[in-house]
PDB file of C-alpha atoms in Angstrom:
ATOM      1  CA  MET B   1       0.000   0.000   0.000  1.00  0.00           C
ATOM      2  CA  GLN B   2       2.830   2.419   0.830  1.00  0.00           C
ATOM      3  CA  GLY B   3       4.302   1.866  -2.633  1.00  0.00           C
ATOM      4  CA  MET B   4       1.010   2.892  -4.238  1.00  0.00           C
ATOM      5  CA  TYR B   5       0.994   6.069  -2.116  1.00  0.00           C
ATOM      6  CA  LYS B   6       4.523   6.985  -3.235  1.00  0.00           C
ATOM      7  CA  THR B   7       3.621   6.296  -6.865  1.00  0.00           C
ATOM      8  CA  ALA B   8       0.497   8.467  -6.666  1.00  0.00           C
ATOM      9  CA  LYS B   9       2.492  11.234  -4.964  1.00  0.00           C
ATOM     10  CA  ARG B  10       5.180  11.067  -7.646  1.00  0.00           C
ATOM     11  CA  ASP B  11       2.555  11.114 -10.418  1.00  0.00           C
ATOM     12  CA  ARG B  12       0.905  14.222  -8.897  1.00  0.00           C
ATOM     13  CA  ARG B  13       4.267  15.965  -8.652  1.00  0.00           C
ATOM     14  CA  GLN B  14       5.186  15.133 -12.224  1.00  0.00           C
ATOM     15  CA  SER B  15       1.816  16.355 -13.503  1.00  0.00           C
ATOM     16  CA  ARG B  16       2.479  19.682 -11.742  1.00  0.00           C
ATOM     17  CA  GLY B  17       5.902  20.227 -13.336  1.00  0.00           C
ATOM     18  CA  MET B  18       8.021  18.682 -10.594  1.00  0.00           C
ATOM     19  CA  THR B  19      10.587  15.962 -11.013  1.00  0.00           C
ATOM     20  CA  THR B  20      11.135  13.481  -8.200  1.00  0.00           C
ATOM     21  CA  THR B  21      11.686   9.833  -7.521  1.00  0.00           C
ATOM     22  CA  ASP B  22      10.437   8.397  -4.237  1.00  0.00           C
ATOM     23  CA  ASP B  23      12.068  10.334  -1.371  1.00  0.00           C
ATOM     24  CA  THR B  24      14.448  12.487  -3.398  1.00  0.00           C
ATOM     25  CA  PRO B  25      14.026  16.263  -3.152  1.00  0.00           C
ATOM     26  CA  VAL B  26      11.570  17.842  -5.553  1.00  0.00           C
ATOM     27  CA  ARG B  27      13.185  19.530  -8.546  1.00  0.00           C
ATOM     28  CA  PHE B  28      10.844  21.803 -10.445  1.00  0.00           C
ATOM     29  CA  ASP B  29      10.860  21.991 -14.230  1.00  0.00           C
ATOM     30  CA  THR B  30       9.745  25.612 -13.948  1.00  0.00           C
ATOM     31  CA  LYS B  31      11.035  28.636 -12.075  1.00  0.00           C
ATOM     32  CA  ILE B  32       9.450  31.654 -10.431  1.00  0.00           C
ATOM     33  CA  ALA B  33      11.947  34.488 -10.185  1.00  0.00           C
ATOM     34  CA  VAL B  34      11.935  38.124  -9.160  1.00  0.00           C
ATOM     35  CA  LEU B  35      14.663  40.493 -10.301  1.00  0.00           C
ATOM     36  CA  LEU B  36      15.067  43.691  -8.277  1.00  0.00           C
ATOM     37  CA  ARG B  37      17.096  46.759  -9.044  1.00  0.00           C
ATOM     38  CA  GLU B  38      20.090  46.813  -6.719  1.00  0.00           C
ATOM     39  CA  ASP B  39      19.688  50.454  -5.698  1.00  0.00           C
ATOM     40  CA  LEU B  40      16.265  50.021  -4.051  1.00  0.00           C
ATOM     41  CA  GLU B  41      15.823  50.630  -0.343  1.00  0.00           C
ATOM     42  CA  THR B  42      14.897  47.631   1.807  1.00  0.00           C
ATOM     43  CA  TRP B  43      11.225  48.623   2.138  1.00  0.00           C
ATOM     44  CA  GLN B  44      11.058  49.088  -1.642  1.00  0.00           C
ATOM     45  CA  ARG B  45      12.542  45.641  -2.284  1.00  0.00           C
ATOM     46  CA  LEU B  46       9.939  44.005  -0.077  1.00  0.00           C
ATOM     47  CA  ASN B  47       7.076  46.023  -1.542  1.00  0.00           C
ATOM     48  CA  VAL B  48       8.123  45.413  -5.142  1.00  0.00           C
ATOM     49  CA  THR B  49       8.561  41.673  -4.548  1.00  0.00           C
ATOM     50  CA  ALA B  50       5.120  41.343  -2.973  1.00  0.00           C
ATOM     51  CA  PHE B  51       3.416  43.254  -5.787  1.00  0.00           C
ATOM     52  CA  LEU B  52       5.231  41.392  -8.544  1.00  0.00           C
ATOM     53  CA  VAL B  53       4.496  37.873  -7.367  1.00  0.00           C
ATOM     54  CA  SER B  54       0.847  38.690  -6.706  1.00  0.00           C
ATOM     55  CA  GLY B  55       0.276  38.867 -10.452  1.00  0.00           C
ATOM     56  CA  LEU B  56       1.569  35.403 -11.238  1.00  0.00           C
ATOM     57  CA  GLY B  57      -1.081  33.390  -9.423  1.00  0.00           C
ATOM     58  CA  THR B  58      -3.950  35.298 -11.011  1.00  0.00           C
ATOM     59  CA  GLU B  59      -2.933  34.412 -14.556  1.00  0.00           C
ATOM     60  CA  LEU B  60      -1.143  31.137 -13.927  1.00  0.00           C
ATOM     61  CA  PRO B  61      -3.238  28.959 -11.615  1.00  0.00           C
ATOM     62  CA  GLU B  62      -0.798  26.074 -12.060  1.00  0.00           C
ATOM     63  CA  VAL B  63       1.735  27.908  -9.863  1.00  0.00           C
ATOM     64  CA  ILE B  64      -0.636  27.786  -6.886  1.00  0.00           C
ATOM     65  CA  GLY B  65      -0.581  24.793  -4.555  1.00  0.00           C
ATOM     66  CA  GLU B  66      -3.313  23.357  -2.381  1.00  0.00           C
ATOM     67  CA  PRO B  67      -4.811  25.215   0.603  1.00  0.00           C
ATOM     68  CA  TYR B  68      -3.127  24.774   3.975  1.00  0.00           C
ATOM     69  CA  ALA B  69      -4.614  23.718   7.293  1.00  0.00           C
ATOM     70  CA  ASP B  70      -3.040  23.344  10.704  1.00  0.00           C
ATOM     71  CA  ALA B  71      -3.497  20.380  13.059  1.00  0.00           C
ATOM     72  CA  ASP B  72      -6.674  21.959  14.465  1.00  0.00           C
ATOM     73  CA  GLY B  73      -8.227  22.214  11.007  1.00  0.00           C
ATOM     74  CA  THR B  74      -7.887  26.001  10.732  1.00  0.00           C
ATOM     75  CA  PRO B  75      -7.752  26.753   6.999  1.00  0.00           C
ATOM     76  CA  TYR B  76      -5.156  28.982   5.325  1.00  0.00           C
ATOM     77  CA  LEU B  77      -4.854  30.286   1.792  1.00  0.00           C
ATOM     78  CA  PRO B  78      -2.904  28.321  -0.795  1.00  0.00           C
ATOM     79  CA  MET B  79       0.500  29.650  -1.785  1.00  0.00           C
ATOM     80  CA  PHE B  80       2.918  29.066  -4.627  1.00  0.00           C
ATOM     81  CA  ARG B  81       3.743  25.398  -5.032  1.00  0.00           C
ATOM     82  CA  GLN B  82       7.415  26.153  -5.533  1.00  0.00           C
ATOM     83  CA  PRO B  83      10.008  28.568  -4.183  1.00  0.00           C
ATOM     84  CA  VAL B  84      10.309  32.126  -5.455  1.00  0.00           C
ATOM     85  CA  LEU B  85      13.930  32.986  -6.173  1.00  0.00           C
ATOM     86  CA  VAL B  86      14.889  36.633  -5.726  1.00  0.00           C
ATOM     87  CA  PHE B  87      17.750  38.213  -7.681  1.00  0.00           C
ATOM     88  CA  GLU B  88      19.209  41.679  -7.973  1.00  0.00           C
ATOM     89  CA  GLY B  89      20.999  43.575 -10.676  1.00  0.00           C
ATOM     90  CA  THR B  90      21.737  46.961 -12.123  1.00  0.00           C
ATOM     91  CA  LYS B  91      19.199  49.050 -13.983  1.00  0.00           C
ATOM     92  CA  GLU B  92      20.809  47.823 -17.216  1.00  0.00           C
ATOM     93  CA  THR B  93      20.571  44.176 -16.110  1.00  0.00           C
ATOM     94  CA  LEU B  94      16.885  44.661 -15.401  1.00  0.00           C
ATOM     95  CA  THR B  95      16.266  46.305 -18.786  1.00  0.00           C
ATOM     96  CA  THR B  96      18.089  43.475 -20.568  1.00  0.00           C
ATOM     97  CA  ALA B  97      16.181  40.817 -18.608  1.00  0.00           C
ATOM     98  CA  HIS B  98      12.894  42.524 -19.469  1.00  0.00           C
ATOM     99  CA  GLY B  99      13.757  42.393 -23.171  1.00  0.00           C
ATOM    100  CA  ARG B 100      14.704  38.731 -22.906  1.00  0.00           C
ATOM    101  CA  ALA B 101      11.459  37.876 -21.101  1.00  0.00           C
ATOM    102  CA  LEU B 102       9.484  39.665 -23.831  1.00  0.00           C
ATOM    103  CA  SER B 103      11.382  37.950 -26.650  1.00  0.00           C
ATOM    104  CA  ARG B 104      10.695  34.556 -25.069  1.00  0.00           C
ATOM    105  CA  ALA B 105       7.034  35.461 -24.421  1.00  0.00           C
ATOM    106  CA  LEU B 106       7.366  34.381 -20.791  1.00  0.00           C
ATOM    107  CA  PRO B 107       4.669  35.375 -18.322  1.00  0.00           C
ATOM    108  CA  ARG B 108       5.925  38.458 -16.494  1.00  0.00           C
ATOM    109  CA  ALA B 109       4.970  41.289 -14.184  1.00  0.00           C
ATOM    110  CA  VAL B 110       6.670  44.683 -13.986  1.00  0.00           C
ATOM    111  CA  PHE B 111       7.018  47.290 -11.277  1.00  0.00           C
ATOM    112  CA  THR B 112       8.246  50.692 -12.385  1.00  0.00           C
ATOM    113  CA  THR B 113       9.696  53.430 -10.207  1.00  0.00           C
ATOM    114  CA  ASP B 114       6.623  55.542 -11.031  1.00  0.00           C
ATOM    115  CA  LEU B 115       4.542  53.180  -8.890  1.00  0.00           C
ATOM    116  CA  PHE B 116       6.266  54.382  -5.723  1.00  0.00           C
ATOM    117  CA  ALA B 117       4.389  57.683  -6.162  1.00  0.00           C
ATOM    118  CA  THR B 118       0.921  56.209  -6.727  1.00  0.00           C
ATOM    119  CA  GLY B 119      -1.476  54.951  -4.120  1.00  0.00           C
ATOM    120  CA  ASN B 120      -3.930  52.663  -5.846  1.00  0.00           C
ATOM    121  CA  ASP B 121      -4.290  50.052  -8.559  1.00  0.00           C
ATOM    122  CA  ARG B 122      -5.957  52.369 -11.097  1.00  0.00           C
ATOM    123  CA  ASP B 123      -3.118  54.903 -10.860  1.00  0.00           C
ATOM    124  CA  ASN B 124      -0.526  52.110 -10.960  1.00  0.00           C
ATOM    125  CA  ARG B 125      -1.915  50.774 -14.226  1.00  0.00           C
ATOM    126  CA  ALA B 126      -2.154  54.295 -15.681  1.00  0.00           C
ATOM    127  CA  ALA B 127       1.485  55.000 -14.764  1.00  0.00           C
ATOM    128  CA  VAL B 128       2.692  51.898 -16.603  1.00  0.00           C
ATOM    129  CA  ARG B 129       0.381  52.515 -19.568  1.00  0.00           C
ATOM    130  CA  ALA B 130       1.753  56.075 -19.969  1.00  0.00           C
ATOM    131  CA  VAL B 131       5.273  54.864 -20.845  1.00  0.00           C
ATOM    132  CA  GLY B 132       6.468  52.891 -23.869  1.00  0.00           C
ATOM    133  CA  THR B 133       7.993  49.452 -23.366  1.00  0.00           C
ATOM    134  CA  GLY B 134      11.559  50.602 -24.047  1.00  0.00           C
ATOM    135  CA  GLN B 135      11.282  53.591 -21.724  1.00  0.00           C
ATOM    136  CA  LEU B 136       9.929  51.824 -18.627  1.00  0.00           C
ATOM    137  CA  ASP B 137      12.019  52.730 -15.563  1.00  0.00           C
ATOM    138  CA  LEU B 138      11.952  49.246 -14.060  1.00  0.00           C
ATOM    139  CA  ALA B 139      12.370  48.672 -10.337  1.00  0.00           C
ATOM    140  CA  GLY B 140      11.509  44.986 -10.585  1.00  0.00           C
ATOM    141  CA  LEU B 141      10.454  42.137 -12.831  1.00  0.00           C
ATOM    142  CA  ALA B 142       8.823  38.804 -12.029  1.00  0.00           C
ATOM    143  CA  VAL B 143       9.033  36.009 -14.539  1.00  0.00           C
ATOM    144  CA  TYR B 144       7.791  32.425 -14.713  1.00  0.00           C
ATOM    145  CA  GLY B 145       8.535  29.662 -17.137  1.00  0.00           C
ATOM    146  CA  PRO B 146      10.727  26.690 -17.957  1.00  0.00           C
ATOM    147  CA  ARG B 147      13.803  26.720 -15.724  1.00  0.00           C
ATOM    148  CA  ASN B 148      16.271  27.054 -18.622  1.00  0.00           C
ATOM    149  CA  ALA B 149      14.381  29.954 -20.209  1.00  0.00           C
ATOM    150  CA  VAL B 150      14.144  31.856 -16.919  1.00  0.00           C
ATOM    151  CA  ASP B 151      17.861  31.263 -16.299  1.00  0.00           C
ATOM    152  CA  LYS B 152      18.620  32.819 -19.692  1.00  0.00           C
ATOM    153  CA  VAL B 153      16.418  35.826 -18.913  1.00  0.00           C
ATOM    154  CA  LEU B 154      18.267  36.365 -15.613  1.00  0.00           C
ATOM    155  CA  LYS B 155      21.766  35.998 -17.038  1.00  0.00           C
ATOM    156  CA  GLY B 156      23.978  38.643 -15.422  1.00  0.00           C
ATOM    157  CA  ALA B 157      21.830  38.951 -12.293  1.00  0.00           C
ATOM    158  CA  ARG B 158      22.927  37.632  -8.913  1.00  0.00           C
ATOM    159  CA  MET B 159      21.020  36.077  -6.052  1.00  0.00           C
ATOM    160  CA  HIS B 160      19.642  38.665  -3.641  1.00  0.00           C
ATOM    161  CA  PRO B 161      21.787  38.782  -0.488  1.00  0.00           C
TER     162      PRO B 161
END
């Protein structure tokens, strides 16, 4: 019976883009990554990261896992089914990564420096819409896709300290 459970667990993982065999660690075939501009203040880094990743789950339901519950049965919201890796780079690195994400048609979210001056979703969207793609002053970028493609987008960036 335990063998059937492990097989079913492995099959579920593989159908969700994860690679594993029995008790080996899960290795995802996809990657969720956030790239932040290195000159942001700490509060900005946290804010930008939170905003960026919030967009992924709305358009890509496959990145969301199952709901949580504690031992008492108290329910909690589902979260991403895989880790979010956070990187940093220069303004130029971010601009290059944005172009690579666009050329690969990877799902992405952007946060521009203009958004630090707005206070609501409507104004945020208007601020991004007012600037052409090549002129966006990017503070951050979230991207999701096949691991190799995301790695290529992030080339030149480094893991956030």
